[in-house]
Amino acid sequence: MMQDAPLFPEQASTIASQIDNLFFFALGIAAFFSILIALLIVYLGVRYRRRHAAQTGEAPPHGSKAQTVLEITWSVIPFLILMVMFIWGVKIYFTAARPPADAIQFYVVGKQWMWKIQHPEGRREINEMHVPVGRPIKLLMTSEDVIHSFFVPAFRIKQDVLPGRYTTMWFQADKVGTYHLFCSQYCGAEHAKMGGWVVVMEPHEYQAWLAGEKSGQAEFMTGAELFAARACNTCHRPDTSARAPILTGLFGRQVGLQDGRRVAADEAYIRESIIEPQAKIVSGYQPIMPTFKGQLTEEDVIELINYIKGLKAPEGVAR
Amino acid sequence: MSPDGHATAVHGGGAHAAAAHAGHFDSAEQQRESASLGMWVFLVTELMFFGGLFLAYIVYRSAWPEAFGAASHHLDVRLGTFNTIVLIGSSLTMALAVRSAQLGRRQAVVIFLVLTMILGATFLGVKAYEYHHKAVEHLLPGHGFQFEGADPRHASMFFCLYFAMTGLHALHMIVGLGILTVMLIMGARGRFSAAYYNPIECSGLYWHFVDIIWIFLFPLLYLLERHG
Amino acid sequence: MSAAPTETGSEPRTHYLNDGYGIKSWLLTTDHKRIAILYLISITVFFALGGLMAVLIRLELATPEGDLFQPDMYNRLFTMHGIFMIFFFLIPGVPAVLGNFFIPIMVGARDLAFPRLNLLSWYIFNIGGIFAFWAMMHGGIDTGWTFYTPYSTTYASTHVLPTALGIFIAGFSSILTGLNFVVTVHRMRAPGLTWFRLPLFVWAMYATSLIIILGTPVVAVTILLVGAERLFGVGIFDPALGGDPLLFQHLFWFYSHPAVYIMVLPSMGVVSEIVPAFARRKIFGYRFIAYSSIALAVLGFLVWGHHMFVAGMSIYAATIFSILSMLVAVPSAIKVFNWTATLYKGAVSWETPMLYALGFIGLFTIGGLTGVMLATLGIDLHVHDTYFIVAHFHYIMVGGAIMGYLGGLHYWWPKITGKLYSRFWSRISAGVIFIGFNVTFLPQFILGYLGMPRRYHSYPPEFQVLNVMSSAGATILGVGYVIPLVYFIWSMRYGKQASSNPWGAVGLEWETTSPPPTHNFETQPVVSRGPYEYPPPKEAPVVA
């Protein structure tokens, strides 16, 4: 029976136990004070109940020092407890916000009402995410339409997924199993159905799964094919006569802009340069690139980004 | 605690104490102070109302300075300056109208109120001309929007905020003209005296407030980064 | 109050209720007490509507499959439940009914400073309500009460505009009410009634009014921009049009977080009246409670970002909002401890209003402490947008705001109507509501931590047991709300006459007759003592 109706969620990521510990600490504090107040109310209410109709209570001593001390005590003690919770909470939050450098990057696109997941190797899936156990995984997420939120209760993490920008989250699953994936930001009619499963597998099983047959996958163009089909390569050529910046080795570099600023060429920058080419002009080039807004899906953009990232290192796709 | 110094200074001269007040007030003095405080509180809410728009404008202006700068070049600074002068003038005549009411000069009240209303109407007329001009240039945000520039989407956002802010301001001006019409009628009937000038004083506060909003709108919309 | 002697004197006395009959004497009244009654009727209707939707929501959630309504219908139900309850019941609730009735009496005035504005605010409120009601009758709205963009501006195909307009209009009625209260408290106090002799209810209402005045216009302009984007397709908040959806969330929560204090501060004020009245003891830490109300109003404006910890905000901004949100717990804790300490060496009687007030303290404590959990960044990562949040804010708004509202209604009902209600049934109702409430919302904390997201029309089967418990509790809660409706109406016709001071409490409102005369007092009261000083002055004999 308890298995059918659990009272506590499974812990399946490295951060889950940290969050649970903090939660139990906070719950202990909450329970302590709630019960304290309840018991005090009942005790005082009975102990000092009115015994005859005209009875009045004893007036508190006027301006007593004891009262001031009491007021300060019950302001300062909660404050100190709060600061403990605050610092502890910030510590976890910062851990959750900063992916380790060796994390594998997955891409997630939210769309009414499905999650599309793309593995670094190019494998795609919908409403299911297969991940290897024991490896940090970073998700780079965006939405095709409204705001969604990627939520895996067993991992204790969630992050809103916004249209028009990338948000990130990371986790490291530490227990093999199948866990709920929910959308936790209301997104329209089938909001409750927008979810699926996260399947945590042993690394070798994951490799086998990656290599497995890809039946049922919709046809899609890879980044390299899109790069050619959209004629990106007519201007972005790897030679000196190019009318547009050379993209080889671009990813991760600092780029100098026309207005003197320098920006890091990360995913968000590349995405913006495709969707809104006029927003940031690389110094020394003319703003001649047409916008691809509305012509590429977010998945296409991700394919292109992945392709451009691949132009970085001669040994190929970074693992 | 009356925030406007002149009000208390005038009180006490001429016909005093006999002024009528509503039944739930103890005195005309209490009624006057209540009305004045109420007006100030109302203006605070108005300030927060415009504040939300100012915030949105500042956030977006700093996010897309080029697009907003390019779009603001399509505003006519000369007309904006003219309107600013007109509005400051109307504040002056409004203040004089309140002053005349306090001194019980019926004719002066009427003259100054009429002047204020003429200036206010002039402002609105110029504004209407500017709006018309924008419509002709296809700068009304929406489906017919056309903008020759690098970033038409954010230029459209500029014009959206421009119309929202100046439109709400103009709406306040129109309401103000309605209020002044009532004041004009009351003034012409000689309802104001040294002991009773509540309504016109509060109307004056409102009018000055609407002016001040424009004093902020003008540089934000017309002048910022206008050196090019 | 069972043995309360009825008012002596046999000739019919003129009071505000019999000072004119007929529909016109009500609809054109400028008497704050009658306007309070008008508001009471309006918000009761909206409460019933919102409650009906809550019942349907809980019915749907009794099974995991989502088989009672289509998802579209369910989404409309929870959206309109939120909109009616928040904008048309909780926000006007205590201020427009109890505040309207008692602020002028408590400050010893004949009316609010601007009686006609007060009436106007009731009309504006109803016009806003009619827009929202019209939208509901024509298919409703499905954006959630939060109107998050770009869903609300671009994707929703329901009646966003009329509903938003309704909320916009209703906002002006709160502004007028808040403005009226501020001016009344500043300018209309009776001779001798200094700031620190004011009842804490007035302090709380003053703090609430400040929030209303500063916050409501911001949400009004935000709604206006949502309307503009939706109508004309101009980009303000929709990233597809160049806008920023997070700006919407900032602007929205800048009002809507303080709005939580608009809902709960007045109830805190009510509790600050009830606890000393039934403990017959001067309230403990008067100044601390008074200042903590103001502190809550101020801090309430600085914490809106805690609604956005997982929305894509900078982690440093999140840190600042987290610590500020924690600070809110301090003034709240001060209030709770001071109320509890008031019982010490008191003469406590467990009358119905006291049951509600003590229930408030307990439930608000739970709501507040779970709120601290949500403000803790690490925990919020997991429980944000789950049923944990739903349970938390219902503890604040139902367990807090509504318990306080009902407590106040029971406390002052003899003053408002001049009639006594059934002591037995009212105590039963307080118990039923308390139990029903906890059975409804305690399981939702567990559901939330298990990971059930809010606004779900169907859910995985392992969540069913807790959901069925919650639905069962909601049934009890629903019954609990119907009982007072019955005995209150019953008391108006059959209830015993109330004396001017049935509880033996102190306060200006108990020094006038029940119900009060049209101008509140036969003679202008002069205040010469502090609040909550027991025993009451000799002129008002203690009756139990």
Tab-separated table of C-alpha atoms in Angstrom, chain C residues 128-407:
chain	number	residue	atom	x	y	z
C	128	GLY	CA	-15.449	45.271	-12.354
C	129	GLY	CA	-17.149	42.205	-10.999
C	130	ILE	CA	-19.730	42.296	-13.763
C	131	PHE	CA	-17.001	42.282	-16.407
C	132	ALA	CA	-15.366	39.269	-14.783
C	133	PHE	CA	-18.740	37.588	-14.382
C	134	TRP	CA	-19.631	38.290	-18.001
C	135	ALA	CA	-16.342	36.730	-19.077
C	136	MET	CA	-17.117	33.706	-16.979
C	137	MET	CA	-20.584	33.276	-18.448
C	138	HIS	CA	-19.191	33.542	-21.967
C	139	GLY	CA	-16.558	30.887	-21.631
C	140	GLY	CA	-14.208	32.176	-18.977
C	141	ILE	CA	-10.490	32.606	-19.002
C	142	ASP	CA	-7.749	30.008	-18.728
C	143	THR	CA	-4.503	31.884	-18.082
C	144	GLY	CA	-4.275	31.282	-14.357
C	145	TRP	CA	-4.870	34.278	-12.102
C	146	THR	CA	-1.231	35.241	-12.700
C	147	PHE	CA	-1.740	36.099	-16.404
C	148	TYR	CA	1.768	34.980	-17.296
C	149	THR	CA	2.929	36.214	-20.680
C	150	PRO	CA	3.245	35.263	-23.487
C	151	TYR	CA	0.518	32.718	-22.777
C	152	SER	CA	-1.982	35.391	-21.778
C	153	THR	CA	-1.088	37.842	-24.518
C	154	THR	CA	-0.559	35.610	-27.519
C	155	TYR	CA	-1.680	32.034	-26.960
C	156	ALA	CA	-4.799	32.030	-24.793
C	157	SER	CA	-7.990	32.080	-26.841
C	158	THR	CA	-10.278	32.800	-23.910
C	159	HIS	CA	-11.733	36.030	-22.519
C	160	VAL	CA	-8.538	37.567	-21.232
C	161	LEU	CA	-9.469	41.154	-22.057
C	162	PRO	CA	-12.839	41.465	-20.320
C	163	THR	CA	-11.505	39.712	-17.237
C	164	ALA	CA	-8.401	41.859	-17.160
C	165	LEU	CA	-10.590	44.933	-17.592
C	166	GLY	CA	-12.727	43.755	-14.688
C	167	ILE	CA	-9.673	43.444	-12.455
C	168	PHE	CA	-8.398	46.814	-13.682
C	169	ILE	CA	-11.690	48.464	-12.766
C	170	ALA	CA	-11.960	46.685	-9.411
C	171	GLY	CA	-8.450	47.936	-8.653
C	172	PHE	CA	-9.719	51.511	-8.685
C	173	SER	CA	-12.300	50.647	-6.078
C	174	SER	CA	-9.548	49.405	-3.757
C	175	ILE	CA	-7.546	52.541	-4.419
C	176	LEU	CA	-10.507	54.710	-3.442
C	177	THR	CA	-11.072	52.654	-0.301
C	178	GLY	CA	-7.405	52.855	0.672
C	179	LEU	CA	-7.294	56.592	0.027
C	180	ASN	CA	-10.387	57.102	2.134
C	181	PHE	CA	-8.916	55.149	5.034
C	182	VAL	CA	-5.607	56.986	4.988
C	183	VAL	CA	-7.262	60.390	5.042
C	184	THR	CA	-9.762	59.310	7.683
C	185	VAL	CA	-7.094	57.988	10.010
C	186	HIS	CA	-4.988	61.101	9.558
C	187	ARG	CA	-7.644	63.752	9.757
C	188	MET	CA	-10.791	62.457	11.455
C	189	ARG	CA	-9.629	61.107	14.799
C	190	ALA	CA	-11.642	62.095	17.862
C	191	PRO	CA	-10.132	64.505	20.385
C	192	GLY	CA	-7.588	62.732	22.520
C	193	LEU	CA	-7.213	59.804	20.145
C	194	THR	CA	-3.490	59.903	19.502
C	195	TRP	CA	-1.783	57.482	17.125
C	196	PHE	CA	-0.751	55.196	19.942
C	197	ARG	CA	-4.249	55.083	21.329
C	198	LEU	CA	-5.612	53.742	18.049
C	199	PRO	CA	-6.853	50.168	18.028
C	200	LEU	CA	-4.450	47.844	16.266
C	201	PHE	CA	-7.137	47.091	13.712
C	202	VAL	CA	-6.825	50.692	12.553
C	203	TRP	CA	-3.047	50.385	12.389
C	204	ALA	CA	-3.363	47.267	10.296
C	205	MET	CA	-5.885	48.893	7.978
C	206	TYR	CA	-3.641	51.917	7.645
C	207	ALA	CA	-0.716	49.706	6.625
C	208	THR	CA	-2.982	47.861	4.211
C	209	SER	CA	-4.118	51.126	2.666
C	210	LEU	CA	-0.536	52.159	2.053
C	211	ILE	CA	0.040	48.936	0.122
C	212	ILE	CA	-3.147	49.415	-1.861
C	213	ILE	CA	-2.232	52.978	-2.772
C	214	LEU	CA	1.310	52.163	-3.846
C	215	GLY	CA	0.805	48.744	-5.412
C	216	THR	CA	-2.530	48.705	-7.198
C	217	PRO	CA	-1.643	51.320	-9.844
C	218	VAL	CA	1.354	49.246	-10.912
C	219	VAL	CA	-0.715	46.157	-11.588
C	220	ALA	CA	-3.268	48.364	-13.318
C	221	VAL	CA	-0.692	49.627	-15.779
C	222	THR	CA	0.691	46.110	-16.230
C	223	ILE	CA	-2.754	44.853	-17.128
C	224	LEU	CA	-3.066	47.769	-19.521
C	225	LEU	CA	0.143	46.720	-21.285
C	226	VAL	CA	-1.029	43.106	-21.463
C	227	GLY	CA	-4.225	44.397	-23.033
C	228	ALA	CA	-2.281	46.500	-25.546
C	229	GLU	CA	-0.105	43.568	-26.537
C	230	ARG	CA	-3.107	41.312	-26.908
C	231	LEU	CA	-5.209	43.818	-28.819
C	232	PHE	CA	-2.669	45.358	-31.161
C	233	GLY	CA	0.003	42.662	-31.296
C	234	VAL	CA	2.704	45.094	-30.219
C	235	GLY	CA	5.680	43.581	-28.458
C	236	ILE	CA	5.960	44.382	-24.789
C	237	PHE	CA	6.140	41.050	-23.040
C	238	ASP	CA	6.117	38.445	-25.803
C	239	PRO	CA	9.661	37.512	-26.824
C	240	ALA	CA	8.424	36.555	-30.285
C	241	LEU	CA	7.595	40.236	-30.699
C	242	GLY	CA	10.743	41.474	-29.030
C	243	GLY	CA	9.441	41.780	-25.485
C	244	ASP	CA	10.566	40.356	-22.202
C	245	PRO	CA	8.257	37.986	-20.290
C	246	LEU	CA	10.273	38.406	-17.114
C	247	LEU	CA	9.489	42.114	-17.024
C	248	PHE	CA	5.846	41.157	-16.833
C	249	GLN	CA	6.553	38.862	-13.905
C	250	HIS	CA	8.462	41.594	-12.098
C	251	LEU	CA	5.689	44.134	-12.597
C	252	PHE	CA	2.975	41.645	-11.751
C	253	TRP	CA	4.553	40.425	-8.524
C	254	PHE	CA	5.508	43.931	-7.517
C	255	TYR	CA	1.814	44.314	-6.817
C	256	SER	CA	0.712	40.766	-6.315
C	257	HIS	CA	3.129	39.910	-3.592
C	258	PRO	CA	2.201	42.939	-1.487
C	259	ALA	CA	-1.390	41.967	-2.309
C	260	VAL	CA	-0.870	38.989	-0.016
C	261	TYR	CA	-0.389	41.501	2.778
C	262	ILE	CA	-3.468	43.386	1.618
C	263	MET	CA	-5.302	40.140	2.307
C	264	VAL	CA	-3.718	39.053	5.561
C	265	LEU	CA	-2.801	42.303	7.371
C	266	PRO	CA	-6.444	43.283	7.940
C	267	SER	CA	-7.106	39.874	9.437
C	268	MET	CA	-4.108	40.330	11.703
C	269	GLY	CA	-5.754	43.563	12.775
C	270	VAL	CA	-8.972	41.705	13.544
C	271	VAL	CA	-7.110	39.138	15.627
C	272	SER	CA	-5.390	41.953	17.507
C	273	GLU	CA	-8.865	43.144	18.512
C	274	ILE	CA	-10.362	39.778	19.366
C	275	VAL	CA	-7.538	38.320	21.457
C	276	PRO	CA	-7.422	41.101	24.074
C	277	ALA	CA	-11.231	41.335	24.099
C	278	PHE	CA	-11.639	37.686	25.074
C	279	ALA	CA	-8.587	37.515	27.281
C	280	ARG	CA	-9.809	40.730	28.951
C	281	ARG	CA	-6.263	41.881	29.121
C	282	LYS	CA	-4.296	44.677	27.566
C	283	ILE	CA	-2.611	43.396	24.438
C	284	PHE	CA	0.988	42.431	24.932
C	285	GLY	CA	3.492	44.575	23.027
C	286	TYR	CA	1.068	47.097	21.503
C	287	ARG	CA	3.766	49.169	19.860
C	288	PHE	CA	5.570	46.137	18.522
C	289	ILE	CA	2.410	44.888	16.856
C	290	ALA	CA	1.652	48.325	15.456
C	291	TYR	CA	5.132	48.781	14.037
C	292	SER	CA	5.239	45.240	12.731
C	293	SER	CA	2.186	46.037	10.568
C	294	ILE	CA	4.038	48.929	9.005
C	295	ALA	CA	7.157	46.769	8.675
C	296	LEU	CA	5.168	44.145	6.824
C	297	ALA	CA	3.773	46.782	4.470
C	298	VAL	CA	7.257	48.095	3.702
C	299	LEU	CA	9.032	44.740	3.461
C	300	GLY	CA	6.150	43.376	1.421
C	301	PHE	CA	7.256	45.626	-1.426
C	302	LEU	CA	10.817	44.346	-1.430
C	303	VAL	CA	10.323	40.619	-1.789
C	304	TRP	CA	8.393	40.086	-5.017
C	305	GLY	CA	11.346	38.340	-6.624
C	306	HIS	CA	10.863	35.228	-4.508
C	307	HIS	CA	8.148	34.230	-6.945
C	308	MET	CA	10.803	34.026	-9.636
C	309	PHE	CA	13.642	31.961	-8.166
C	310	VAL	CA	13.368	29.398	-10.960
C	311	ALA	CA	12.100	31.808	-13.614
C	312	GLY	CA	15.517	32.613	-15.051
C	313	MET	CA	16.474	35.472	-12.754
C	314	SER	CA	20.111	36.186	-11.897
C	315	ILE	CA	21.271	34.110	-8.949
C	316	TYR	CA	22.515	37.200	-7.128
C	317	ALA	CA	19.138	38.884	-7.416
C	318	ALA	CA	17.616	35.671	-6.104
C	319	THR	CA	19.942	35.775	-3.109
C	320	ILE	CA	18.871	39.288	-2.214
C	321	PHE	CA	15.193	38.499	-2.599
C	322	SER	CA	15.666	35.408	-0.465
C	323	ILE	CA	17.168	37.238	2.480
C	324	LEU	CA	14.587	40.024	2.282
C	325	SER	CA	11.810	37.459	2.195
C	326	MET	CA	13.184	35.854	5.316
C	327	LEU	CA	13.101	39.204	7.082
C	328	VAL	CA	9.323	39.277	6.591
C	329	ALA	CA	9.117	36.380	9.021
C	330	VAL	CA	10.425	38.534	11.869
C	331	PRO	CA	7.499	40.979	12.160
C	332	SER	CA	5.134	38.074	11.596
C	333	ALA	CA	6.750	36.162	14.433
C	334	ILE	CA	6.540	39.238	16.660
C	335	LYS	CA	2.796	39.360	16.117
C	336	VAL	CA	2.259	35.680	16.817
C	337	PHE	CA	4.296	35.724	20.020
C	338	ASN	CA	2.591	38.858	21.272
C	339	TRP	CA	-0.892	37.471	20.671
C	340	THR	CA	0.035	34.313	22.507
C	341	ALA	CA	1.579	36.237	25.381
C	342	THR	CA	-1.627	38.244	25.713
C	343	LEU	CA	-3.358	35.108	26.994
C	344	TYR	CA	-0.971	34.881	29.929
C	345	LYS	CA	-2.720	35.972	33.129
C	346	GLY	CA	-5.794	36.874	31.147
C	347	ALA	CA	-9.395	35.854	31.718
C	348	VAL	CA	-9.831	33.797	28.601
C	349	SER	CA	-13.267	32.902	27.331
C	350	TRP	CA	-13.615	30.527	24.408
C	351	GLU	CA	-16.366	32.340	22.576
C	352	THR	CA	-16.774	31.873	18.826
C	353	PRO	CA	-14.748	34.925	17.708
C	354	MET	CA	-11.918	33.773	19.976
C	355	LEU	CA	-12.037	30.297	18.435
C	356	TYR	CA	-11.578	31.846	15.015
C	357	ALA	CA	-8.815	34.133	16.228
C	358	LEU	CA	-6.872	31.338	17.918
C	359	GLY	CA	-7.431	29.204	14.814
C	360	PHE	CA	-5.972	32.062	12.806
C	361	ILE	CA	-2.853	32.186	14.958
C	362	GLY	CA	-2.223	28.461	14.592
C	363	LEU	CA	-2.879	28.263	10.862
C	364	PHE	CA	-1.069	31.469	10.087
C	365	THR	CA	1.946	30.149	11.972
C	366	ILE	CA	2.008	27.068	9.760
C	367	GLY	CA	1.477	29.162	6.655
C	368	GLY	CA	4.199	31.572	7.646
C	369	LEU	CA	6.761	28.905	8.504
C	370	THR	CA	6.151	27.037	5.264
C	371	GLY	CA	6.557	30.414	3.593
C	372	VAL	CA	10.021	30.622	5.121
C	373	MET	CA	10.783	27.242	3.546
C	374	LEU	CA	9.743	28.639	0.180
C	375	ALA	CA	11.946	31.667	0.681
C	376	THR	CA	14.880	29.330	1.287
C	377	LEU	CA	16.513	29.117	-2.100
C	378	GLY	CA	17.514	25.453	-2.023
C	379	ILE	CA	14.083	24.213	-0.992
C	380	ASP	CA	12.266	26.418	-3.456
C	381	LEU	CA	14.076	24.702	-6.332
C	382	HIS	CA	12.083	21.604	-5.553
C	383	VAL	CA	8.742	22.842	-4.239
C	384	HIS	CA	8.223	25.863	-6.479
C	385	ASP	CA	5.018	25.613	-8.535
C	386	THR	CA	3.983	22.415	-6.783
C	387	TYR	CA	1.106	21.721	-4.411
C	388	PHE	CA	3.420	22.749	-1.593
C	389	ILE	CA	2.906	26.324	-2.751
C	390	VAL	CA	-0.807	25.780	-3.102
C	391	ALA	CA	-1.005	24.482	0.464
C	392	HIS	CA	1.197	27.294	1.782
C	393	PHE	CA	-0.813	30.145	0.337
C	394	HIS	CA	-4.097	28.597	1.298
C	395	TYR	CA	-2.832	28.436	4.873
C	396	ILE	CA	-2.152	32.163	4.630
C	397	MET	CA	-5.240	33.172	2.694
C	398	VAL	CA	-7.875	30.731	3.932
C	399	GLY	CA	-6.399	29.723	7.263
C	400	GLY	CA	-5.230	33.281	7.789
C	401	ALA	CA	-7.258	35.862	5.922
C	402	ILE	CA	-10.625	34.078	5.908
C	403	MET	CA	-10.404	32.859	9.506
C	404	GLY	CA	-9.686	36.458	10.509
C	405	TYR	CA	-12.527	37.747	8.382
C	406	LEU	CA	-14.990	35.264	9.870
C	407	GLY	CA	-13.659	35.951	13.353
